[in-house]
Short mmCIF file of C-alpha atoms and ligand atoms in Angstrom, two decimals:
data_model
loop_
_atom_site.label_atom_id
_atom_site.label_comp_id
_atom_site.label_asym_id
_atom_site.label_seq_id
_atom_site.Cartn_x
_atom_site.Cartn_y
_atom_site.Cartn_z
CA UNK A 226 5.13 1.93 9.41
CA UNK A 227 4.32 2.54 5.73
CA UNK A 228 6.32 1.78 2.53
CA UNK A 229 5.31 3.53 -0.88
CA UNK A 230 6.82 1.27 -3.63
CA UNK A 231 6.48 2.65 -7.15
CA UNK A 232 6.81 0.76 -10.70
CA UNK A 233 6.94 2.54 -14.11
CA UNK A 234 4.84 1.86 -16.79
CA UNK A 235 6.38 0.00 -20.11
CA UNK A 236 8.55 2.53 -22.40
CA UNK A 237 10.27 2.40 -25.66
CA UNK A 238 9.48 -0.74 -27.59
CA UNK A 239 8.52 -2.65 -24.63
CA UNK A 240 5.05 -3.66 -23.92
CA UNK A 241 5.66 -4.68 -20.37
CA UNK A 242 7.74 -3.30 -17.53
CA UNK A 243 9.11 -5.77 -15.03
CA UNK A 244 8.90 -3.17 -12.26
CA UNK A 245 5.28 -2.53 -12.54
CA UNK A 246 4.50 -6.11 -12.72
CA UNK A 247 6.48 -6.98 -9.52
CA UNK A 248 4.92 -4.12 -7.57
CA UNK A 249 1.35 -5.50 -8.62
CA UNK A 250 2.61 -8.83 -6.97
CA UNK A 251 3.61 -7.42 -3.77
CA UNK A 252 1.77 -8.19 -0.65
CA UNK A 253 -0.47 -5.40 1.19
CA UNK A 254 1.54 -5.85 4.19
CA UNK A 255 4.85 -7.23 5.43
CA UNK A 256 5.62 -7.80 9.16
CA UNK A 257 2.61 -5.44 9.98
CA UNK A 258 4.11 -2.71 7.71
CA UNK A 259 1.71 -1.45 5.08
CA UNK A 260 3.04 -1.67 1.47
CA UNK A 261 1.65 1.10 -0.79
CA UNK A 262 1.78 0.27 -4.48
CA UNK A 263 1.86 3.00 -7.20
CA UNK A 264 2.27 3.02 -10.90
CA UNK A 265 4.03 6.05 -12.30
CA UNK A 266 4.56 7.09 -15.90
CA UNK A 267 7.74 6.83 -17.68
CA UNK A 268 7.83 10.75 -18.16
CA UNK A 269 10.27 13.38 -16.77
CA UNK A 270 8.72 15.53 -14.16
CA UNK A 271 5.48 14.01 -14.35
CA UNK A 272 6.31 11.00 -12.56
CA UNK A 273 7.75 13.27 -9.68
CA UNK A 274 4.30 14.83 -9.44
CA UNK A 275 2.70 11.65 -9.08
CA UNK A 276 5.07 10.45 -6.32
CA UNK A 277 4.76 13.83 -4.61
CA UNK A 278 1.11 13.60 -4.38
CA UNK A 279 1.11 10.01 -3.17
CA UNK A 280 3.59 11.27 -0.40
CA UNK A 281 1.17 14.02 0.54
CA UNK A 282 -1.66 11.71 0.75
CA UNK A 283 -0.01 8.69 2.38
CA UNK A 284 2.78 10.11 4.46
CA UNK A 285 4.91 7.28 3.89
CA UNK A 286 8.13 6.25 6.12
CA UNK A 287 10.05 4.78 3.15
CA UNK A 288 9.74 5.28 -0.64
CA UNK A 289 10.96 2.58 -2.80
CA UNK A 290 11.16 3.24 -6.67
CA UNK A 291 11.46 0.30 -8.88
CA UNK A 292 12.39 0.32 -12.67
CA UNK A 293 13.75 -1.87 -15.59
CA UNK A 294 17.34 -1.87 -16.67
CA UNK A 295 17.86 -3.75 -19.98
CA UNK A 296 21.17 -5.68 -20.04
CA UNK A 297 21.50 -6.05 -16.25
CA UNK A 298 21.73 -9.62 -15.01
CA UNK A 299 20.56 -9.05 -11.34
CA UNK A 300 18.69 -7.06 -8.90
CA UNK A 301 20.65 -3.74 -8.36
CA UNK A 302 19.81 -1.48 -5.56
CA UNK A 303 21.19 2.08 -6.48
CA UNK A 304 23.43 3.99 -4.26
CA UNK A 305 23.44 7.44 -5.71
CA UNK A 306 21.28 9.69 -7.91
CA UNK A 307 22.72 12.73 -9.94
CA UNK A 308 21.22 16.03 -10.76
CA UNK A 309 21.11 15.62 -14.58
CA UNK A 310 18.76 14.32 -17.14
CA UNK A 311 20.52 13.30 -20.25
CA UNK A 312 18.38 10.89 -22.45
CA UNK A 313 19.11 9.00 -25.56
CA UNK A 314 15.45 8.58 -26.26
CA UNK A 315 12.20 10.24 -25.84
CA UNK A 316 10.22 9.57 -22.66
CA UNK A 317 6.53 8.42 -22.81
CA UNK A 318 5.30 11.96 -23.42
CA UNK A 319 7.77 12.33 -26.33
CA UNK A 320 10.23 14.58 -24.22
CA UNK A 321 13.78 14.09 -24.66
CA UNK A 322 15.87 15.92 -21.97
CA UNK A 323 19.58 16.48 -22.94
CA UNK A 324 22.32 17.94 -20.45
CA UNK A 325 19.50 19.57 -18.36
CA UNK A 326 19.96 19.69 -14.54
CA UNK A 327 16.85 18.34 -12.69
CA UNK A 328 16.65 20.93 -9.95
CA UNK A 329 18.41 24.16 -10.14
CA UNK A 330 18.73 24.33 -6.35
CA UNK A 331 19.27 20.81 -5.54
CA UNK A 332 22.62 19.21 -4.44
CA UNK A 333 24.82 17.72 -7.29
CA UNK A 334 23.91 14.27 -6.10
CA UNK A 335 22.27 12.43 -3.25
CA UNK A 336 23.06 9.02 -1.82
CA UNK A 337 20.31 6.66 -0.76
CA UNK A 338 18.90 6.20 2.81
CA UNK A 339 18.23 2.47 2.45
CA UNK A 340 20.52 -0.27 3.81
CA UNK A 341 21.66 -1.33 0.26
CA UNK A 342 24.35 -3.57 1.47
CA UNK A 343 22.19 -5.53 3.64
CA UNK A 344 19.44 -5.43 0.77
CA UNK A 345 21.94 -7.14 -1.52
CA UNK A 346 23.17 -9.72 0.89
CA UNK A 347 19.37 -10.64 1.62
CA UNK A 348 18.84 -10.89 -2.02
CA UNK A 349 21.83 -13.26 -2.49
CA UNK A 350 20.79 -15.38 0.15
CA UNK A 351 17.78 -16.23 -1.73
CA UNK A 352 20.26 -17.46 -4.51
CA UNK A 353 19.44 -14.38 -6.71
CA UNK A 354 22.23 -12.21 -8.37
CA UNK A 355 22.39 -8.94 -6.66
CA UNK A 356 24.86 -6.02 -6.60
CA UNK A 357 25.14 -2.49 -5.88
CA UNK A 358 24.76 -0.19 -8.58
CA UNK A 359 26.72 3.18 -8.61
CA UNK A 360 24.78 4.87 -11.33
CA UNK A 361 21.12 4.93 -11.97
CA UNK A 362 21.74 6.23 -15.56
CA UNK A 363 20.27 9.63 -16.72
CA UNK A 364 17.13 8.71 -17.87
CA UNK A 365 13.65 8.65 -15.94
CA UNK A 366 14.95 6.21 -13.27
CA UNK A 367 17.69 8.33 -12.09
CA UNK A 368 15.29 11.40 -12.48
CA UNK A 369 12.60 9.84 -10.06
CA UNK A 370 15.51 8.81 -7.61
CA UNK A 371 16.89 12.38 -7.60
CA UNK A 372 13.43 14.00 -7.57
CA UNK A 373 12.45 11.82 -4.29
CA UNK A 374 15.78 12.82 -2.60
CA UNK A 375 15.23 16.44 -3.48
CA UNK A 376 11.73 16.38 -1.95
CA UNK A 377 13.23 14.82 1.28
CA UNK A 378 16.01 17.53 1.07
CA UNK A 379 13.27 20.23 0.86
CA UNK A 380 9.99 19.05 2.16
CA UNK A 381 10.04 15.80 3.93
CA UNK A 382 13.24 15.27 5.86
CA UNK A 383 11.78 12.23 7.63
CA UNK A 384 11.57 9.97 4.59
CA UNK A 385 14.08 7.16 3.71
CA UNK A 386 14.24 6.66 -0.25
CA UNK A 387 15.86 4.63 -2.73
CA UNK A 388 15.81 2.68 -6.10
CA UNK A 389 16.21 -0.85 -7.54
CA UNK A 390 16.80 -1.67 -10.85
CA UNK A 391 15.54 -5.04 -12.12
CA UNK A 392 16.41 -6.87 -15.25
CA UNK A 393 14.30 -7.59 -18.45
CA UNK A 394 11.71 -10.34 -18.32
CA UNK A 395 12.61 -13.50 -20.58
CA UNK A 396 9.69 -12.62 -22.78
CA UNK A 397 11.16 -9.11 -23.30
CA UNK A 398 14.44 -10.51 -24.37
CA UNK A 399 12.38 -13.08 -26.81
CA UNK A 400 10.34 -10.21 -28.27
CA UNK A 401 13.43 -7.96 -28.97
CA UNK A 402 15.17 -10.86 -30.56
CA UNK A 403 18.19 -9.85 -28.56
CA UNK A 404 18.84 -13.48 -27.07
CA UNK A 405 22.18 -12.59 -25.42
CA UNK A 406 20.52 -10.12 -23.20
CA UNK A 407 20.23 -11.40 -19.41
CA UNK A 408 16.84 -11.85 -17.86
CA UNK A 409 14.98 -12.71 -14.75
CA UNK A 410 11.57 -14.11 -14.14
CA UNK A 411 8.82 -12.06 -12.45
CA UNK A 412 8.78 -14.87 -9.76
CA UNK A 413 12.52 -14.14 -8.94
CA UNK A 414 12.06 -10.48 -9.13
CA UNK A 415 9.17 -10.79 -6.40
CA UNK A 416 11.34 -13.00 -4.22
CA UNK A 417 14.27 -10.58 -4.47
CA UNK A 418 12.07 -7.45 -3.85
CA UNK A 419 10.07 -8.98 -0.86
CA UNK A 420 13.71 -9.91 0.71
CA UNK A 421 14.81 -6.26 0.17
CA UNK A 422 11.69 -4.76 1.63
CA UNK A 423 12.11 -7.18 4.84
CA UNK A 424 15.61 -5.96 5.17
CA UNK A 425 14.43 -2.29 4.99
CA UNK A 426 11.92 -3.17 7.76
CA UNK A 427 14.15 -5.18 9.90
CA UNK A 428 17.02 -2.52 9.81
CA UNK A 429 14.71 0.50 10.20
CA UNK A 430 16.76 2.87 12.47
CA UNK A 431 19.87 0.83 12.43
CA UNK A 432 23.08 1.21 10.41
CA UNK A 433 23.68 -0.69 7.10
CA UNK A 434 25.99 -3.70 7.22
CA UNK A 435 29.76 -2.66 7.16
CA UNK A 436 28.85 0.72 7.92
CA UNK A 437 30.17 0.61 11.64
N1 PCA B 536 13.68 2.12 -16.58
C1 PCA B 536 14.06 3.27 -17.07
C2 PCA B 536 12.88 4.48 -17.02
C3 PCA B 536 11.73 3.52 -16.66
C4 PCA B 536 12.21 2.38 -16.22
O1 PCA B 536 11.57 1.41 -15.72
C5 PCA B 536 15.36 3.80 -16.63
O2 PCA B 536 16.31 2.92 -16.21
O3 PCA B 536 15.63 5.16 -16.64
#
């Protein structure tokens, strides 16, 4: 089995992205499952092209995209991706997409195939705050989650995919001088993401908790 895990590069005023940093820290293998790590650009469409190429090359069983969510206080697996780009700011290519569907012939929304309830439970078991999120926003993170689901819909039906948002790092909060914002250390991010990956591996082929 193979899991492709991606992390976005820094965007906006931030110089680091915890998503990319945590991806770099992951082991190359968990329980005999190969973990393929990929940096992707915080750019509409381009990020999807990069992931599409990696899926073609690697043929992963799972795709897990990870991104930063400033203001969140825990590790939040996303339940759903919607067919809409509506950005408050430009992406790393200087593009701002407003009220635009991502794919004309895609579904309005796609649910993740990941066992997000079991993932949340496992992350909490490590003493880390974790809740399911019901919106990945309308910026590049929702975009990539939607695009991977669209690829699954049209081209790679056997892939299971999903997205996890993680909080800012303490140093990002300090740099912004927005001291009221919550943060999580990279060490804790890594513990949480590894717990989530273990659940994905253990529950492969089984239903999610509470789905019975
Ligand atoms: N977070 C942004 C895009 C890249 C990232 O890490 C988002 O939540 O859309």
